[in-house]
mmCIF file of N, CA and C in Angstrom:
data_model
loop_
_atom_site.group_PDB
_atom_site.id
_atom_site.type_symbol
_atom_site.label_atom_id
_atom_site.label_comp_id
_atom_site.label_asym_id
_atom_site.label_seq_id
_atom_site.Cartn_x
_atom_site.Cartn_y
_atom_site.Cartn_z
ATOM 1 N N ASP X 24 1.035 -1.037 -0.211
ATOM 2 C CA ASP X 24 -0.431 -0.176 0.204
ATOM 3 C C ASP X 24 1.012 1.377 0.183
ATOM 4 N N ASN X 25 0.165 2.072 -0.935
ATOM 5 C CA ASN X 25 1.365 4.123 -0.859
ATOM 6 C C ASN X 25 0.084 3.997 0.771
ATOM 7 N N LYS X 26 -0.271 3.898 1.143
ATOM 8 C CA LYS X 26 -0.993 4.458 2.657
ATOM 9 C C LYS X 26 0.309 5.059 3.291
ATOM 10 N N ASN X 27 0.293 6.405 4.275
ATOM 11 C CA ASN X 27 1.099 6.319 4.920
ATOM 12 C C ASN X 27 0.347 6.145 6.471
ATOM 13 N N PRO X 28 1.313 5.795 7.260
ATOM 14 C CA PRO X 28 1.435 4.754 8.575
ATOM 15 C C PRO X 28 0.614 5.732 9.733
ATOM 16 N N GLU X 29 1.203 6.637 9.830
ATOM 17 C CA GLU X 29 0.481 7.669 10.755
ATOM 18 C C GLU X 29 -0.760 7.403 9.987
ATOM 19 N N ARG X 30 -1.357 8.293 9.457
ATOM 20 C CA ARG X 30 -2.186 8.546 8.804
ATOM 21 C C ARG X 30 -3.717 6.861 9.394
ATOM 22 N N VAL X 31 -3.270 5.980 8.445
ATOM 23 C CA VAL X 31 -4.195 4.905 8.445
ATOM 24 C C VAL X 31 -4.135 4.902 10.527
ATOM 25 N N ALA X 32 -3.080 4.499 11.677
ATOM 26 C CA ALA X 32 -3.369 4.879 12.674
ATOM 27 C C ALA X 32 -4.278 5.886 13.573
ATOM 28 N N ALA X 33 -4.444 6.949 13.362
ATOM 29 C CA ALA X 33 -5.168 7.646 13.285
ATOM 30 C C ALA X 33 -6.330 7.908 12.486
ATOM 31 N N GLY X 34 -6.780 7.302 11.569
ATOM 32 C CA GLY X 34 -7.659 6.436 11.521
ATOM 33 C C GLY X 34 -8.160 5.584 12.067
ATOM 34 N N LEU X 35 -8.298 4.790 12.667
ATOM 35 C CA LEU X 35 -8.343 3.915 13.051
ATOM 36 C C LEU X 35 -8.652 4.174 14.367
ATOM 37 N N LYS X 36 -7.180 5.106 15.416
ATOM 38 C CA LYS X 36 -7.192 5.193 16.649
ATOM 39 C C LYS X 36 -8.708 6.508 16.849
ATOM 40 N N ALA X 37 -9.251 7.351 15.782
ATOM 41 C CA ALA X 37 -10.649 8.211 15.546
ATOM 42 C C ALA X 37 -11.776 6.539 15.472
ATOM 43 N N THR X 38 -11.325 5.695 14.939
ATOM 44 C CA THR X 38 -12.596 4.560 14.704
ATOM 45 C C THR X 38 -12.526 4.123 16.715
ATOM 46 N N ILE X 39 -11.996 4.125 17.009
ATOM 47 C CA ILE X 39 -11.838 2.931 18.440
ATOM 48 C C ILE X 39 -12.723 4.360 18.849
ATOM 49 N N HIS X 40 -12.248 5.419 19.028
ATOM 50 C CA HIS X 40 -13.144 6.355 20.164
ATOM 51 C C HIS X 40 -14.123 6.900 19.734
ATOM 52 N N ASN X 41 -14.532 7.251 18.866
ATOM 53 C CA ASN X 41 -16.003 7.351 18.474
ATOM 54 C C ASN X 41 -17.480 6.214 18.289
ATOM 55 N N ASP X 42 -18.250 6.556 19.447
ATOM 56 C CA ASP X 42 -18.593 6.265 20.585
ATOM 57 C C ASP X 42 -20.271 5.889 19.209
ATOM 58 N N THR X 43 -20.638 6.294 17.198
ATOM 59 C CA THR X 43 -20.838 5.651 17.059
ATOM 60 C C THR X 43 -20.782 4.147 16.478
ATOM 61 N N ILE X 44 -19.765 4.060 15.973
ATOM 62 C CA ILE X 44 -18.675 2.763 15.860
ATOM 63 C C ILE X 44 -19.143 1.917 16.626
ATOM 64 N N PRO X 45 -19.419 0.289 15.955
ATOM 65 C CA PRO X 45 -20.173 -0.422 16.284
ATOM 66 C C PRO X 45 -18.620 -1.488 17.420
ATOM 67 N N GLN X 46 -18.613 -2.674 18.933
ATOM 68 C CA GLN X 46 -17.394 -2.658 19.075
ATOM 69 C C GLN X 46 -16.858 -3.713 18.695
ATOM 70 N N GLU X 47 -17.845 -4.285 17.643
ATOM 71 C CA GLU X 47 -16.882 -4.931 16.853
ATOM 72 C C GLU X 47 -15.735 -4.572 15.883
ATOM 73 N N THR X 48 -16.268 -3.001 15.191
ATOM 74 C CA THR X 48 -15.190 -2.333 14.229
ATOM 75 C C THR X 48 -15.204 -1.553 15.291
ATOM 76 N N LYS X 49 -14.555 -1.173 16.201
ATOM 77 C CA LYS X 49 -13.796 -0.985 17.126
ATOM 78 C C LYS X 49 -12.748 -2.101 16.715
ATOM 79 N N ASP X 50 -13.178 -2.814 18.134
ATOM 80 C CA ASP X 50 -12.247 -4.382 18.530
ATOM 81 C C ASP X 50 -11.352 -4.522 16.963
ATOM 82 N N ARG X 51 -11.901 -4.495 15.943
ATOM 83 C CA ARG X 51 -11.215 -5.372 14.684
ATOM 84 C C ARG X 51 -9.977 -3.959 13.922
ATOM 85 N N ALA X 52 -10.824 -2.844 14.941
ATOM 86 C CA ALA X 52 -9.872 -1.609 14.368
ATOM 87 C C ALA X 52 -8.683 -1.311 15.616
ATOM 88 N N GLN X 53 -9.088 -2.096 17.231
ATOM 89 C CA GLN X 53 -7.158 -2.463 17.790
ATOM 90 C C GLN X 53 -6.539 -3.196 17.244
ATOM 91 N N ASP X 54 -7.325 -4.073 16.896
ATOM 92 C CA ASP X 54 -6.702 -5.407 16.536
ATOM 93 C C ASP X 54 -5.440 -5.412 15.459
ATOM 94 N N ARG X 55 -5.887 -4.383 14.617
ATOM 95 C CA ARG X 55 -4.898 -3.854 13.413
ATOM 96 C C ARG X 55 -3.641 -2.563 13.873
ATOM 97 N N LEU X 56 -4.617 -1.372 15.241
ATOM 98 C CA LEU X 56 -3.574 -0.759 15.545
ATOM 99 C C LEU X 56 -2.539 -1.626 16.251
ATOM 100 N N ASP X 57 -2.958 -2.514 16.765
ATOM 101 C CA ASP X 57 -1.496 -3.855 17.749
ATOM 102 C C ASP X 57 -0.643 -4.248 16.745
ATOM 103 N N GLN X 58 -1.546 -5.195 15.742
ATOM 104 C CA GLN X 58 -0.704 -4.944 14.379
ATOM 105 C C GLN X 58 0.230 -4.367 14.244
ATOM 106 N N MET X 59 0.170 -3.194 14.507
ATOM 107 C CA MET X 59 0.662 -1.640 14.269
ATOM 108 C C MET X 59 1.978 -0.865 14.585
ATOM 109 N N GLY X 60 1.580 -1.762 15.406
ATOM 110 C CA GLY X 60 2.370 -1.735 16.689
ATOM 111 C C GLY X 60 2.208 -0.448 17.411
ATOM 112 N N VAL X 61 1.434 -0.197 17.394
ATOM 113 C CA VAL X 61 0.398 0.926 17.841
ATOM 114 C C VAL X 61 -0.141 1.563 19.333
ATOM 115 N N GLU X 62 0.486 1.655 20.062
ATOM 116 C CA GLU X 62 -0.758 1.928 21.088
ATOM 117 C C GLU X 62 -1.668 3.092 21.405
ATOM 118 N N VAL X 63 -2.765 3.234 21.962
ATOM 119 C CA VAL X 63 -3.882 4.150 22.020
ATOM 120 C C VAL X 63 -4.363 4.356 23.833
ATOM 121 N N ASN X 64 -3.607 4.947 23.724
ATOM 122 C CA ASN X 64 -4.073 5.646 25.748
ATOM 123 C C ASN X 64 -5.305 6.451 25.916
ATOM 124 N N LYS X 65 -6.337 5.145 26.303
ATOM 125 C CA LYS X 65 -7.620 5.190 26.017
ATOM 126 C C LYS X 65 -7.856 6.682 27.280
ATOM 127 N N THR X 66 -7.488 6.499 28.285
ATOM 128 C CA THR X 66 -7.747 7.226 29.380
ATOM 129 C C THR X 66 -7.306 8.971 29.182
ATOM 130 N N ALA X 67 -6.702 9.279 28.523
ATOM 131 C CA ALA X 67 -5.420 10.887 27.751
ATOM 132 C C ALA X 67 -6.992 11.574 27.372
ATOM 133 N N SER X 68 -7.654 10.564 25.791
ATOM 134 C CA SER X 68 -8.316 10.640 24.896
ATOM 135 C C SER X 68 -9.986 10.993 25.120
ATOM 136 N N SER X 69 -10.102 9.805 25.831
ATOM 137 C CA SER X 69 -11.293 10.269 26.770
ATOM 138 C C SER X 69 -11.918 11.084 27.073
ATOM 139 N N GLN X 70 -12.935 11.800 26.162
ATOM 140 C CA GLN X 70 -14.021 13.383 26.176
ATOM 141 C C GLN X 70 -14.680 13.472 26.872
ATOM 142 N N HIS X 71 -15.373 12.272 28.262
ATOM 143 C CA HIS X 71 -15.359 12.473 29.086
ATOM 144 C C HIS X 71 -14.761 12.145 30.033
ATOM 145 N N ALA X 72 -14.008 12.141 30.212
ATOM 146 C CA ALA X 72 -12.858 12.195 31.296
ATOM 147 C C ALA X 72 -12.264 13.600 32.034
ATOM 148 N N LYS X 73 -12.202 14.441 31.023
ATOM 149 C CA LYS X 73 -11.551 16.375 30.495
ATOM 150 C C LYS X 73 -11.943 16.909 30.179
ATOM 151 N N GLN X 74 -12.298 17.805 30.476
ATOM 152 C CA GLN X 74 -13.179 18.858 29.148
ATOM 153 C C GLN X 74 -12.016 19.191 28.424
ATOM 154 N N THR X 75 -11.652 19.875 26.974
ATOM 155 C CA THR X 75 -11.034 20.232 26.241
ATOM 156 C C THR X 75 -10.338 21.378 26.337
ATOM 157 N N ASN X 76 -9.307 21.529 25.945
ATOM 158 C CA ASN X 76 -8.696 22.679 26.356
ATOM 159 C C ASN X 76 -9.211 24.161 25.741
ATOM 160 N N ARG X 77 -9.807 23.592 24.733
ATOM 161 C CA ARG X 77 -10.652 25.623 24.255
ATOM 162 C C ARG X 77 -12.011 25.690 25.619
ATOM 163 N N GLU X 78 -12.512 24.597 25.844
ATOM 164 C CA GLU X 78 -13.426 24.257 27.845
ATOM 165 C C GLU X 78 -13.277 25.189 28.137
ATOM 166 N N ILE X 79 -11.498 24.915 28.719
ATOM 167 C CA ILE X 79 -11.058 24.807 30.298
ATOM 168 C C ILE X 79 -10.401 26.119 29.072
ATOM 169 N N GLY X 80 -10.220 26.738 28.110
ATOM 170 C CA GLY X 80 -10.012 28.252 27.329
ATOM 171 C C GLY X 80 -11.441 29.224 28.466
ATOM 172 N N GLY X 81 -12.147 29.105 28.020
ATOM 173 C CA GLY X 81 -13.716 29.388 27.923
ATOM 174 C C GLY X 81 -13.911 30.142 29.065
ATOM 175 N N TYR X 82 -13.680 28.900 29.889
ATOM 176 C CA TYR X 82 -13.683 28.576 31.663
ATOM 177 C C TYR X 82 -13.685 29.663 32.704
ATOM 178 N N LYS X 83 -11.373 29.593 32.259
ATOM 179 C CA LYS X 83 -10.724 30.652 31.937
ATOM 180 C C LYS X 83 -11.189 32.405 32.237
ATOM 181 N N ALA X 84 -11.152 32.791 31.046
ATOM 182 C CA ALA X 84 -11.857 34.024 30.033
ATOM 183 C C ALA X 84 -13.146 34.381 31.081
ATOM 184 N N THR X 85 -14.130 33.272 31.471
ATOM 185 C CA THR X 85 -15.205 33.333 31.987
ATOM 186 C C THR X 85 -14.325 34.547 33.264
ATOM 187 N N LEU X 86 -13.587 34.094 34.144
ATOM 188 C CA LEU X 86 -13.274 34.219 35.645
ATOM 189 C C LEU X 86 -13.038 36.387 35.132
ATOM 190 N N LYS X 87 -12.669 36.689 34.346
ATOM 191 C CA LYS X 87 -11.788 37.434 33.675
ATOM 192 C C LYS X 87 -12.555 38.905 33.067
ATOM 193 N N ASN X 88 -13.881 37.639 32.703
ATOM 194 C CA ASN X 88 -14.694 38.866 31.837
ATOM 195 C C ASN X 88 -15.775 40.029 33.195
ATOM 196 N N PRO X 89 -15.331 41.825 32.968
ATOM 197 C CA PRO X 89 -16.711 41.776 33.881
ATOM 198 C C PRO X 89 -18.320 41.720 33.744
ATOM 199 N N ASN X 90 -18.245 41.328 32.248
ATOM 200 C CA ASN X 90 -18.846 41.361 32.258
ATOM 201 C C ASN X 90 -20.622 40.051 32.195
ATOM 202 N N VAL X 91 -19.697 38.871 33.064
ATOM 203 C CA VAL X 91 -20.335 37.522 33.765
ATOM 204 C C VAL X 91 -20.923 37.960 35.690
ATOM 205 N N SER X 92 -22.121 37.792 35.314
ATOM 206 C CA SER X 92 -22.517 37.117 36.998
ATOM 207 C C SER X 92 -21.358 36.739 37.912
ATOM 208 N N ASP X 93 -20.941 37.054 39.322
ATOM 209 C CA ASP X 93 -20.710 36.280 40.272
ATOM 210 C C ASP X 93 -21.158 34.629 39.856
ATOM 211 N N GLU X 94 -22.147 33.859 39.545
ATOM 212 C CA GLU X 94 -23.146 32.826 39.548
ATOM 213 C C GLU X 94 -21.869 31.980 38.195
ATOM 214 N N ALA X 95 -22.531 32.760 37.007
ATOM 215 C CA ALA X 95 -21.486 31.946 35.877
ATOM 216 C C ALA X 95 -19.947 32.019 36.381
ATOM 217 N N LYS X 96 -19.563 33.306 37.280
ATOM 218 C CA LYS X 96 -17.611 32.902 37.581
ATOM 219 C C LYS X 96 -17.581 31.176 38.158
ATOM 220 N N GLN X 97 -18.710 31.373 39.184
ATOM 221 C CA GLN X 97 -18.447 30.500 40.277
ATOM 222 C C GLN X 97 -18.833 29.296 39.602
ATOM 223 N N ASN X 98 -19.110 29.080 38.898
ATOM 224 C CA ASN X 98 -19.720 27.377 37.899
ATOM 225 C C ASN X 98 -18.491 27.751 37.139
ATOM 226 N N ALA X 99 -17.687 28.139 36.211
ATOM 227 C CA ALA X 99 -16.221 28.214 36.159
ATOM 228 C C ALA X 99 -15.110 28.181 37.121
ATOM 229 N N ARG X 100 -15.182 27.957 38.305
ATOM 230 C CA ARG X 100 -13.803 27.605 39.076
ATOM 231 C C ARG X 100 -14.521 26.472 39.438
ATOM 232 N N SER X 101 -15.676 26.271 39.796
ATOM 233 C CA SER X 101 -15.814 25.083 39.850
ATOM 234 C C SER X 101 -15.489 23.797 38.530
ATOM 235 N N ILE X 102 -15.697 23.954 37.861
ATOM 236 C CA ILE X 102 -15.184 23.214 35.972
ATOM 237 C C ILE X 102 -13.795 22.988 36.422
ATOM 238 N N LEU X 103 -13.143 24.463 37.122
ATOM 239 C CA LEU X 103 -11.449 24.470 36.501
ATOM 240 C C LEU X 103 -10.729 23.410 37.595
ATOM 241 N N ARG X 104 -11.747 23.914 38.870
ATOM 242 C CA ARG X 104 -11.281 22.776 40.304
ATOM 243 C C ARG X 104 -11.598 21.130 39.513
ATOM 244 N N GLU X 105 -12.533 21.188 39.167
ATOM 245 C CA GLU X 105 -13.062 19.628 38.057
ATOM 246 C C GLU X 105 -11.927 18.865 37.616
ATOM 247 N N ASN X 106 -11.183 19.901 36.665
ATOM 248 C CA ASN X 106 -10.465 19.239 35.503
ATOM 249 C C ASN X 106 -9.034 19.551 36.091
ATOM 250 N N ASP X 107 -8.250 19.883 37.227
ATOM 251 C CA ASP X 107 -7.149 20.847 37.360
ATOM 252 C C ASP X 107 -6.432 19.061 37.810
#
């Protein structure tokens, strides 16, 4: 094949982390990654475990914005503490 192995691995990783993909397909993608010698860090890429960098940045901006309510700032502080 003339396919770039890094791009193939990226596609397979995306398959594993896509909630709409059947488990059987995810298992085949994992098997292929294993054959390629590529490890998948499932905890680091879990979107439910941590907020994305962009979301975290938004909460930090909320704290500095004088037009945001105290309630919204408290909520942002709480979320930032959870993701520390």
